[in-house]
Amino acid sequence: MTRALAALAGALALLSLLVGRAGFGVVDTAILWELRAPRTVLALAVGAGLGLSGAVLQGLLRNRLADPGLLGVTGGASLGAVLVYYYGLAATLPVTLPLGGLAGAGLAAAAILALASRTGTGAALLLAGLAVASLTGAAVAVALSFAPNPFALAEITVWLLGSLEDRGWREVLLALPAVLAGAALLLGLGRRLDALSLGEAGAASLGVDVPGTVRRAALGAALAVGATAAVAGGVGFVGLIAPNLVRGPVGERPGALLLPAMFAGAAIVAAADIAVRLVPLQQEMRLGVVTALIGAPLLLRLVVTRSERP
Amino acid sequence: MIAANGVVVSRSGRRALDGVSLAFEMGRLTALAGPNGAGKSTLLSVLAGLLAPDAGSVTLDGQPLHAMAPAARARRIAWLEQGARASWGMTVREIAALGRLPHGDSGAEAVEEALAACGLAAMAERRVDALSGGEARRAMLARVLATRAEVLLLDEPAADLDPAQCFALMRLLRAEAAEGRAVIVVLHDLALASRFADRIVLLAEGRVAADGTPEAVMTEEEAGRVFGVRIGTDALPRVLP
């Protein structure tokens, strides 16, 4: 299953290199290298980071509805980017946009880690994440309410919907190291997440350092999700749906889901990013809108099939 | 030998354990009994190293438990939580294999033996969330046995089991004790404790109220005093193993 999903993500990456406004195929090596290649790498990184983080958080919190958005780092990244727009820095110095997103995600992650480390439980992490997400959401709403001009308001709103349009190697260099570092932390958690299926006390009785596992999961997910949100904006549903999609064929053992969910996430975002370029509209559809359009029916289907199972 | 030495645990200003000193030898099956809130589960958590006592200590073969690395402790002490269940629809074999986690190996032989001992070999690939309550409980027990620990701490493993399964469970625990393990089990069924345990410890209000062989402890005076009811020792169960 893991190999099949990796092959699917690879095939979609190849297709992503061939699709764009300039036409199908390799129409120009500059377009291929400067536009489509970084966009494809980012789509894979964003999807892989979200899918893997979703699988880890669902295992950690023992809840199939856990989503990386609950951590609050996406909200932190959004707030950072929105402030860059708000103060007009994005137009004069574009690199400040992903940097603002990274700074916001970093601050949110630091706050969550500090709050959750006091008790070191999954419930504490969830509560801290919800508090930070609510706070950053409120701050973004304030920024929207007091947007300096209608153009800034439109830019902020569009950015919040998520996109990989016009992202280049600069964004790849900013996001990829953090996603890789986060993935390295998260992929090593498999057996600990298996043990946590017995609850936190059950896992501790098997010799698992539960507070350490919570901290590592929070840090890994914050790195992966924060970096992706900083460069791509809000891409919802992927972290929620990717683990649930692979749970059927792979089984429910949390540790067994990590790699398949990572590749499924990469495939979903790569497919969505191809779709936004294929839909003939004046302006590209937003990536976050398409992932929600794909994700919501899939989630509904899972709800129906799950309720039908005895 | 695993021993609690003057263990005190306070919770919300109340002493859940109040100076408990008990030593449990290898090769013996001990039943812990007592009224609700007597401190039985707290004592098991302290013996498992999951709860640090406010005063006193726990030692395993003379070595303080808090000085042991968590994985080393988990290889030697296996704990079954009261009402333990898995959050995911993992297979019975996957649940049993969790018992090998402290060893860092797959321990296929130990897992298969544990499954067979718990009568689960035929349903090893079934999901635990599709099993009956009693079958799921046995899957959790298989996880504990697969660790092959020297000390087994089991909190009400007989809950949800029918009489035949209760007897099968207690025979299994006796066999584990016969292999040299210290088996300490919380039981509410006094008849079951009397029939199978080498020793019964009665706890009341965080203290040891009675400790000895079933014949010495399960008297109308001792047990009746602890539980606050009349214990008819001449009317032990009619169901025979």
Coordinates of C-alpha atoms in Angstrom, one line a residue:
Chain A
M1 CA 0.0 0.0 0.0
T2 CA 2.8 2.4 0.9
R3 CA 4.6 1.7 -2.3
A4 CA 1.4 2.1 -4.4
L5 CA 0.7 5.5 -2.7
A6 CA 4.4 6.6 -3.2
A7 CA 4.1 5.6 -6.9
L8 CA 0.8 7.5 -7.2
A9 CA 2.4 10.6 -5.6
G10 CA 5.3 10.2 -8.0
A11 CA 3.1 9.9 -11.0
L12 CA 1.1 13.0 -10.0
A13 CA 4.3 14.9 -9.5
L14 CA 5.3 14.0 -13.1
L15 CA 1.9 15.1 -14.4
S16 CA 2.2 18.3 -12.3
L17 CA 5.4 19.1 -14.3
L18 CA 3.5 18.8 -17.5
V19 CA 0.4 20.9 -16.7
G20 CA 0.1 24.7 -16.7
R21 CA -1.2 27.8 -18.4
A22 CA 1.5 27.6 -21.1
G23 CA 0.1 24.2 -22.2
F24 CA 0.5 20.5 -21.7
G25 CA 4.0 19.0 -21.9
V26 CA 7.5 20.5 -21.7
V27 CA 6.8 23.7 -23.6
D28 CA 9.7 25.7 -22.2
T29 CA 12.5 24.5 -19.9
A30 CA 12.5 27.8 -18.1
I31 CA 8.8 27.4 -17.3
L32 CA 9.4 23.8 -16.3
W33 CA 12.4 24.6 -14.0
E34 CA 11.4 28.0 -12.6
L35 CA 7.6 27.6 -12.2
R36 CA 6.4 24.0 -12.4
A37 CA 9.3 22.2 -10.6
P38 CA 9.3 24.3 -7.4
R39 CA 5.5 24.2 -7.4
T40 CA 5.5 20.4 -7.7
V41 CA 8.1 20.0 -4.9
L42 CA 6.1 22.3 -2.7
A43 CA 2.8 20.5 -3.4
L44 CA 4.5 17.2 -2.4
A45 CA 6.1 18.7 0.7
V46 CA 2.9 20.5 1.8
G47 CA 0.8 17.3 1.4
A48 CA 3.3 15.0 3.0
G49 CA 3.7 17.3 6.0
L50 CA 0.0 17.6 6.5
G51 CA -0.8 13.9 6.0
L52 CA 2.0 12.8 8.3
S53 CA 1.2 15.3 11.0
G54 CA -2.5 14.4 10.8
A55 CA -1.7 10.7 11.3
V56 CA 0.6 11.4 14.2
L57 CA -1.9 13.8 15.9
Q58 CA -4.8 11.3 15.5
G59 CA -2.6 8.6 17.0
L60 CA -1.4 10.8 19.8
L61 CA -4.9 12.1 20.7
R62 CA -6.6 8.7 19.9
N63 CA -9.2 10.5 17.8
R64 CA -9.7 10.1 14.1
L65 CA -11.0 13.7 13.8
A66 CA -7.8 15.3 15.0
D67 CA -6.4 17.7 12.4
P68 CA -3.1 19.6 12.3
G69 CA -5.2 22.8 12.2
L70 CA -6.1 22.1 15.8
L71 CA -2.5 22.7 16.8
G72 CA -2.8 26.5 16.2
V73 CA 0.4 26.7 14.1
T74 CA -1.6 27.2 10.9
G75 CA -3.3 30.1 12.6
G76 CA 0.0 31.4 13.7
A77 CA 1.4 31.3 10.2
S78 CA -1.7 32.9 8.9
L79 CA -1.4 35.8 11.4
G80 CA 2.2 36.3 10.5
A81 CA 1.5 36.5 6.8
V82 CA -1.6 38.7 7.3
L83 CA 0.5 41.2 9.4
V84 CA 3.0 41.4 6.5
Y85 CA 0.1 42.2 4.1
Y86 CA -1.4 44.6 6.7
Y87 CA 1.8 46.7 6.9
G88 CA 2.2 46.6 3.1
L89 CA 5.5 44.7 3.2
A90 CA 4.4 42.0 0.9
A91 CA 4.3 44.3 -2.2
T92 CA 7.7 45.9 -1.6
L93 CA 9.6 42.9 -0.3
P94 CA 7.9 39.6 -1.2
V95 CA 10.2 37.4 0.8
T96 CA 8.7 38.9 4.0
L97 CA 5.5 37.0 3.3
P98 CA 6.8 33.4 3.9
L99 CA 9.2 34.8 6.6
G100 CA 6.3 36.4 8.4
G101 CA 4.4 33.1 8.1
L102 CA 7.3 31.1 9.5
A103 CA 7.8 33.6 12.4
G104 CA 4.0 33.4 13.2
A105 CA 4.1 29.6 13.1
G106 CA 7.3 29.5 15.2
L107 CA 5.7 31.8 17.9
A108 CA 2.5 29.7 17.9
A109 CA 4.5 26.5 18.2
A110 CA 6.6 27.9 21.1
A111 CA 3.5 28.9 22.9
I112 CA 1.8 25.5 22.4
L113 CA 4.9 23.6 23.5
A114 CA 5.3 25.8 26.6
L115 CA 1.7 25.3 27.6
A116 CA 1.5 21.6 26.8
S117 CA 4.9 20.8 28.4
R118 CA 3.6 21.7 31.8
T119 CA 1.5 18.5 32.0
G120 CA 2.8 16.6 29.0
T121 CA -0.5 15.0 28.0
G122 CA -2.2 14.8 24.7
A123 CA -5.3 16.6 26.2
A124 CA -3.1 19.5 27.3
L125 CA -1.6 19.7 23.8
L126 CA -5.1 19.8 22.3
L127 CA -6.3 22.5 24.7
A128 CA -3.2 24.6 24.2
G129 CA -3.6 24.3 20.4
L130 CA -7.2 25.2 20.5
A131 CA -6.5 28.3 22.6
V132 CA -3.7 29.5 20.3
A133 CA -5.8 28.7 17.2
S134 CA -8.7 30.8 18.6
L135 CA -6.4 33.6 19.6
T136 CA -4.7 33.8 16.2
G137 CA -8.1 33.5 14.4
A138 CA -9.4 36.4 16.4
A139 CA -6.3 38.5 15.6
V140 CA -6.7 37.7 11.9
A141 CA -10.3 38.8 12.0
V142 CA -9.2 42.0 13.7
A143 CA -6.6 42.6 10.9
L144 CA -9.3 41.9 8.3
S145 CA -11.7 44.4 10.0
F146 CA -9.1 47.1 10.0
A147 CA -7.5 46.3 6.6
P148 CA -5.8 49.6 5.3
N149 CA -7.5 49.3 1.9
P150 CA -9.7 47.0 -0.2
F151 CA -6.7 45.6 -2.0
A152 CA -5.0 44.5 1.2
L153 CA -8.3 43.0 2.3
A154 CA -8.6 41.0 -1.0
E155 CA -5.0 39.9 -0.8
I156 CA -5.3 38.7 2.7
T157 CA -8.6 36.8 2.0
V158 CA -7.1 35.1 -1.1
W159 CA -3.9 34.2 0.8
L160 CA -5.9 32.6 3.6
L161 CA -7.5 30.2 1.1
G162 CA -4.1 28.7 0.2
S163 CA -2.3 28.5 -3.0
L164 CA 1.0 27.4 -4.7
E165 CA 0.6 29.9 -7.5
D166 CA 3.9 31.8 -8.3
R167 CA 5.8 30.0 -5.6
G168 CA 9.5 29.4 -6.5
W169 CA 12.7 27.8 -5.3
R170 CA 12.9 30.6 -2.6
E171 CA 9.8 29.2 -1.0
V172 CA 11.1 25.6 -1.4
L173 CA 14.3 26.6 0.4
L174 CA 12.3 28.2 3.2
A175 CA 9.8 25.4 3.8
L176 CA 11.5 22.1 2.8
P177 CA 14.2 21.9 5.5
A178 CA 11.5 22.5 8.2
V179 CA 9.2 19.9 6.6
L180 CA 12.0 17.4 6.4
A181 CA 13.1 18.0 10.0
G182 CA 9.5 17.7 11.2
A183 CA 9.0 14.5 9.2
A184 CA 12.2 13.0 10.6
L185 CA 10.9 13.7 14.2
L186 CA 7.4 12.3 13.4
L187 CA 8.3 9.2 11.5
G188 CA 10.2 7.8 14.5
L189 CA 7.1 7.9 16.7
G190 CA 5.4 4.8 15.3
R191 CA 5.8 2.3 18.1
R192 CA 5.1 4.9 20.7
L193 CA 1.9 5.8 19.0
D194 CA 1.0 2.1 18.9
A195 CA 1.6 2.0 22.7
L196 CA -0.6 5.1 23.2
S197 CA -3.5 3.2 21.8
L198 CA -3.7 1.7 25.3
G199 CA -4.0 5.2 26.8
E200 CA -1.3 7.3 28.4
A201 CA -1.0 5.2 31.5
G202 CA -0.9 2.0 29.4
A203 CA 1.8 3.4 27.2
A204 CA 3.8 4.5 30.3
S205 CA 3.6 0.9 31.7
L206 CA 5.3 -0.2 28.5
G207 CA 8.2 2.1 29.2
V208 CA 7.1 4.9 26.8
D209 CA 8.1 8.5 27.9
V210 CA 4.6 10.0 27.3
P211 CA 5.5 13.7 28.0
G212 CA 8.5 13.3 25.7
T213 CA 6.4 11.8 23.0
V214 CA 3.8 14.6 23.2
R215 CA 6.6 17.2 23.0
R216 CA 8.3 15.5 20.0
A217 CA 5.0 15.1 18.2
A218 CA 4.1 18.8 18.8
L219 CA 7.5 20.0 17.6
G220 CA 7.5 17.7 14.6
A221 CA 4.0 18.7 13.5
A222 CA 4.6 22.4 14.2
L223 CA 7.7 22.3 12.0
A224 CA 6.0 20.5 9.2
V225 CA 2.6 22.2 9.3
G226 CA 4.0 25.7 10.2
A227 CA 6.4 25.7 7.3
T228 CA 3.8 24.5 4.8
A229 CA 1.3 27.1 6.0
A230 CA 3.9 29.8 5.8
V231 CA 4.5 29.3 2.1
A232 CA 1.1 27.9 0.9
G233 CA -1.4 29.5 3.2
G234 CA -4.4 27.6 4.6
V235 CA -4.7 24.1 3.0
G236 CA -7.4 22.4 5.0
F237 CA -8.8 18.8 5.2
V238 CA -5.6 17.1 4.0
G239 CA -4.3 16.3 7.5
L240 CA -7.7 15.1 8.5
I241 CA -8.6 13.0 5.5
A242 CA -5.3 11.4 4.5
P243 CA -4.9 9.1 7.6
N244 CA -8.6 8.2 7.4
L245 CA -8.4 7.3 3.7
V246 CA -5.5 4.8 4.3
R247 CA -6.9 3.4 7.6
G248 CA -9.3 1.1 5.6
P249 CA -6.7 -0.8 3.5
V250 CA -3.7 -0.5 6.0
G251 CA -5.5 -1.2 9.3
E252 CA -5.9 1.0 12.4
R253 CA -2.5 0.5 14.1
P254 CA -1.3 4.1 14.4
G255 CA 2.3 3.3 13.6
A256 CA 1.5 1.6 10.4
L257 CA -0.4 4.6 9.1
L258 CA 2.5 7.1 9.1
L259 CA 4.2 6.5 5.8
P260 CA 0.9 5.7 3.9
A261 CA -0.7 8.9 5.2
M262 CA 2.3 10.9 4.3
F263 CA 2.2 9.7 0.7
A264 CA -1.6 10.0 0.5
G265 CA -1.3 13.6 1.7
A266 CA 1.3 14.3 -1.0
A267 CA -0.9 12.7 -3.7
I268 CA -4.0 14.6 -2.6
V269 CA -2.2 18.1 -2.7
A270 CA -0.4 17.2 -5.9
A271 CA -3.8 16.2 -7.5
A272 CA -5.5 19.3 -6.1
D273 CA -2.8 21.6 -7.4
I274 CA -3.1 20.0 -10.9
A275 CA -6.9 20.5 -10.7
V276 CA -6.6 24.2 -9.9
R277 CA -4.5 24.7 -13.1
L278 CA -6.8 22.6 -15.3
V279 CA -10.1 24.4 -14.4
P280 CA -10.5 27.2 -17.0
L281 CA -11.1 30.3 -14.9
Q282 CA -9.7 33.8 -15.3
Q283 CA -7.9 33.4 -12.0
E284 CA -6.7 30.1 -10.5
M285 CA -9.0 28.4 -8.0
R286 CA -7.5 28.4 -4.6
L287 CA -5.8 25.2 -3.4
G288 CA -7.4 25.2 0.0
V289 CA -10.8 25.4 -1.7
V290 CA -10.1 22.4 -3.9
T291 CA -8.7 20.3 -1.0
A292 CA -11.9 21.1 0.9
L293 CA -14.0 20.2 -2.1
I294 CA -12.2 16.9 -2.4
G295 CA -11.9 16.3 1.3
A296 CA -15.5 17.0 2.5
P297 CA -17.2 14.4 0.3
L298 CA -14.5 11.8 1.2
L299 CA -15.1 12.6 4.9
L300 CA -18.9 12.2 4.4
R301 CA -18.3 8.9 2.7
L302 CA -16.2 7.7 5.6
V303 CA -18.9 8.7 8.1
V304 CA -21.5 6.8 6.1
T305 CA -19.4 3.6 5.6
R306 CA -18.4 3.7 9.3
S307 CA -21.9 4.0 10.5
E308 CA -22.9 1.1 8.3
R309 CA -20.3 -1.2 9.8
P310 CA -21.7 -3.4 12.6
Chain B
M1 CA 10.7 -10.0 45.2
I2 CA 8.8 -6.7 44.7
A3 CA 8.1 -4.8 47.9
A4 CA 6.3 -1.6 49.0
N5 CA 8.0 0.0 52.0
G6 CA 5.9 2.5 54.0
V7 CA 4.2 3.8 50.9
V8 CA 2.1 6.9 51.3
V9 CA 0.0 8.4 48.4
S10 CA -2.1 11.5 49.0
R11 CA -4.9 12.6 46.6
S12 CA -6.9 15.8 47.2
G13 CA -5.9 15.9 50.8
R14 CA -6.9 12.3 51.4
R15 CA -4.5 9.5 51.9
A16 CA -5.2 6.9 49.2
L17 CA -2.3 4.8 50.7
D18 CA -1.3 5.3 54.3
G19 CA 2.0 3.6 55.1
V20 CA 1.6 0.4 53.2
S21 CA 4.4 -2.1 53.6
L22 CA 4.0 -5.4 51.7
A23 CA 6.5 -7.8 50.1
F24 CA 5.4 -10.1 47.2
E25 CA 7.5 -13.2 46.5
M26 CA 8.1 -14.7 43.1
G27 CA 6.1 -17.8 42.4
R28 CA 3.0 -16.8 44.4
L29 CA -0.4 -15.6 43.4
T30 CA -1.7 -12.8 45.7
A31 CA -5.2 -11.4 45.6
L32 CA -5.8 -7.8 46.6
A33 CA -9.3 -7.2 47.9
G34 CA -11.1 -4.5 49.8
P35 CA -14.0 -2.1 49.5
N36 CA -14.2 0.5 46.7
G37 CA -11.8 3.3 47.4
A38 CA -9.6 1.1 49.6
G39 CA -6.5 1.9 47.5
K40 CA -6.1 -1.3 45.5
S41 CA -5.7 0.3 42.1
T42 CA -3.4 3.0 43.6
L43 CA -1.2 0.3 45.1
L44 CA -0.9 -1.5 41.8
S45 CA 0.0 1.8 40.0
V46 CA 2.7 2.4 42.6
L47 CA 4.0 -1.1 42.3
A48 CA 4.1 -0.7 38.5
G49 CA 6.2 2.5 38.8
L50 CA 3.5 4.6 37.2
L51 CA 2.8 6.6 40.3
A52 CA 5.5 8.0 42.6
P53 CA 4.6 7.7 46.2
D54 CA 4.7 10.8 48.4
A55 CA 6.6 8.9 51.0
G56 CA 8.1 5.4 51.1
S57 CA 9.5 3.4 48.2
V58 CA 9.1 0.4 46.0
T59 CA 11.9 -2.0 45.3
L60 CA 12.3 -4.9 42.9
D61 CA 14.9 -7.4 44.1
G62 CA 16.2 -4.6 46.4
Q63 CA 16.6 -2.1 43.6
P64 CA 14.5 1.1 43.9
L65 CA 11.9 1.2 41.1
H66 CA 12.5 5.0 40.5
A67 CA 16.1 4.3 39.8
M68 CA 15.3 1.9 36.9
A69 CA 15.1 3.0 33.3
P70 CA 11.4 2.9 32.1
A71 CA 12.0 0.2 29.5
A72 CA 14.0 -1.9 31.9
R73 CA 11.2 -1.6 34.5
A74 CA 8.6 -2.4 31.8
R75 CA 10.5 -5.6 30.8
R76 CA 10.2 -6.9 34.4
I77 CA 6.8 -5.5 35.5
A78 CA 3.7 -5.9 33.4
W79 CA 0.5 -4.0 34.3
L80 CA -3.0 -4.5 33.2
E81 CA -5.2 -1.4 33.8
Q82 CA -8.7 -1.7 35.2
G83 CA -11.1 -1.7 32.2
A84 CA -8.2 -1.5 29.7
R85 CA -9.2 -1.2 26.1
A86 CA -7.6 -0.1 22.8
S87 CA -8.6 3.1 21.2
W88 CA -8.2 1.7 17.6
G89 CA -9.6 -1.3 15.9
M90 CA -6.2 -3.1 16.0
T91 CA -6.1 -6.9 15.5
V92 CA -5.8 -9.2 18.5
R93 CA -2.2 -10.1 17.4
E94 CA -1.2 -6.4 17.1
I95 CA -2.5 -5.8 20.7
A96 CA -0.6 -8.8 22.1
A97 CA 2.5 -7.7 20.2
L98 CA 2.5 -4.4 22.2
G99 CA 3.7 -6.5 25.1
R100 CA 7.0 -6.8 23.3
L101 CA 7.6 -3.1 23.0
P102 CA 9.8 -2.8 26.1
H103 CA 12.0 -5.6 24.6
G104 CA 12.2 -3.8 21.3
D105 CA 11.7 -7.1 19.4
S106 CA 8.8 -8.8 17.6
G107 CA 8.9 -11.7 20.1
A108 CA 6.8 -13.8 17.7
E109 CA 7.1 -16.9 19.8
A110 CA 6.1 -15.1 23.1
V111 CA 3.1 -13.5 21.3
E112 CA 1.9 -16.8 19.8
E113 CA 2.2 -18.5 23.2
A114 CA 0.3 -15.7 24.9
L115 CA -2.5 -15.8 22.3
A116 CA -2.7 -19.6 22.7
A117 CA -2.7 -19.3 26.5
C118 CA -5.6 -16.9 26.4
G119 CA -7.6 -19.0 23.9
L120 CA -7.2 -16.4 21.2
A121 CA -5.1 -18.2 18.6
A122 CA -8.1 -18.7 16.3
M123 CA -9.1 -15.1 16.4
A124 CA -5.6 -13.5 16.2
E125 CA -6.5 -11.5 13.0
R126 CA -9.8 -10.2 14.2
R127 CA -10.2 -6.6 15.3
V128 CA -10.5 -6.1 19.0
D129 CA -13.4 -3.6 18.5
A130 CA -15.4 -6.5 16.9
L131 CA -15.0 -8.8 19.9
S132 CA -17.1 -9.4 22.9
G133 CA -16.2 -7.6 26.2
G134 CA -14.7 -10.9 27.6
E135 CA -12.7 -11.6 24.4
A136 CA -11.3 -8.1 24.3
R137 CA -10.3 -8.4 27.9
R138 CA -8.4 -11.6 27.1
A139 CA -6.6 -9.8 24.3
M140 CA -5.4 -7.3 26.8
L141 CA -4.3 -10.1 29.1
A142 CA -2.4 -11.7 26.2
R143 CA -0.5 -8.4 25.8
V144 CA 0.6 -8.6 29.4
L145 CA 1.6 -12.2 29.1
A146 CA 3.6 -11.6 25.9
T147 CA 6.0 -9.3 27.9
R148 CA 7.1 -12.4 29.9
A149 CA 7.7 -10.1 32.9
E150 CA 8.7 -11.4 36.3
V151 CA 5.9 -9.4 38.0
L152 CA 2.3 -9.4 36.7
L153 CA 0.0 -6.7 38.2
L154 CA -3.6 -7.1 37.1
D155 CA -6.4 -4.8 38.1
E156 CA -9.8 -6.6 38.0
P157 CA -9.0 -8.9 35.1
A158 CA -12.1 -11.0 35.9
A159 CA -14.5 -8.2 35.3
D160 CA -16.7 -9.0 32.2
L161 CA -15.8 -12.7 32.3
D162 CA -18.4 -15.4 32.7
P163 CA -17.7 -18.0 35.5
A164 CA -16.1 -20.5 33.1
Q165 CA -13.8 -17.8 31.8
C166 CA -13.0 -16.6 35.3
F167 CA -11.9 -20.1 36.3
A168 CA -9.8 -20.4 33.1
L169 CA -8.2 -17.0 33.9
M170 CA -7.3 -17.9 37.4
R171 CA -5.9 -21.3 36.3
L172 CA -3.8 -19.4 33.8
L173 CA -2.6 -17.0 36.5
R174 CA -1.8 -19.9 38.8
A175 CA 0.3 -21.4 35.9
E176 CA 2.1 -18.1 35.5
A177 CA 2.9 -18.1 39.3
A178 CA 4.1 -21.7 39.0
E179 CA 6.6 -20.5 36.4
G180 CA 8.2 -18.3 39.1
R181 CA 6.4 -15.0 38.5
A182 CA 4.9 -12.8 41.2
V183 CA 1.2 -12.4 40.3
I184 CA -0.7 -9.7 42.1
V185 CA -4.3 -9.4 41.1
V186 CA -7.2 -7.2 42.3
L187 CA -10.3 -9.2 42.7
H188 CA -13.8 -8.3 43.9
D189 CA -14.9 -11.9 43.8
L190 CA -13.9 -13.1 47.2
A191 CA -14.9 -16.7 46.4
L192 CA -12.5 -16.6 43.4
A193 CA -9.8 -15.1 45.5
S194 CA -10.3 -17.8 48.2
R195 CA -10.2 -20.6 45.7
F196 CA -7.1 -19.7 43.7
A197 CA -4.9 -17.3 45.6
D198 CA -1.9 -18.3 47.8
R199 CA -2.4 -15.2 49.8
I200 CA -5.0 -12.5 50.2
V201 CA -4.3 -9.0 51.2
L202 CA -7.3 -7.0 52.4
L203 CA -7.0 -3.2 52.1
A204 CA -9.3 -0.7 53.8
E205 CA -8.9 3.1 53.8
G206 CA -5.4 2.9 52.4
R207 CA -4.1 0.5 55.0
V208 CA -3.4 -3.2 55.1
A209 CA -6.4 -4.6 57.1
A210 CA -5.6 -8.3 56.9
D211 CA -2.9 -10.3 55.2
G212 CA -2.4 -14.0 55.0
T213 CA -3.6 -17.3 53.5
P214 CA -7.3 -17.4 52.3
E215 CA -8.1 -19.6 55.3
A216 CA -6.7 -17.0 57.7
V217 CA -8.1 -13.9 56.1
M218 CA -11.5 -15.0 54.8
T219 CA -13.1 -15.4 58.2
E220 CA -16.3 -13.8 59.3
E221 CA -14.4 -11.6 61.7
E222 CA -11.6 -10.4 59.4
A223 CA -13.4 -10.1 56.1
G224 CA -16.7 -9.0 57.7
R225 CA -14.9 -6.2 59.6
V226 CA -13.3 -4.9 56.4
F227 CA -16.3 -5.0 54.1
G228 CA -18.9 -4.1 56.7
V229 CA -21.1 -7.0 55.7
R230 CA -21.7 -10.5 57.0
I231 CA -19.5 -12.9 55.1
G232 CA -20.9 -16.4 55.0
T233 CA -17.7 -18.5 54.7
D234 CA -19.8 -21.7 54.6
A235 CA -21.5 -20.7 51.4
L236 CA -18.7 -20.3 48.9
P237 CA -19.6 -20.7 45.2
R238 CA -21.7 -23.5 44.0
V239 CA -20.2 -23.2 40.5
L240 CA -17.2 -25.5 40.4
P241 CA -14.3 -25.3 38.1

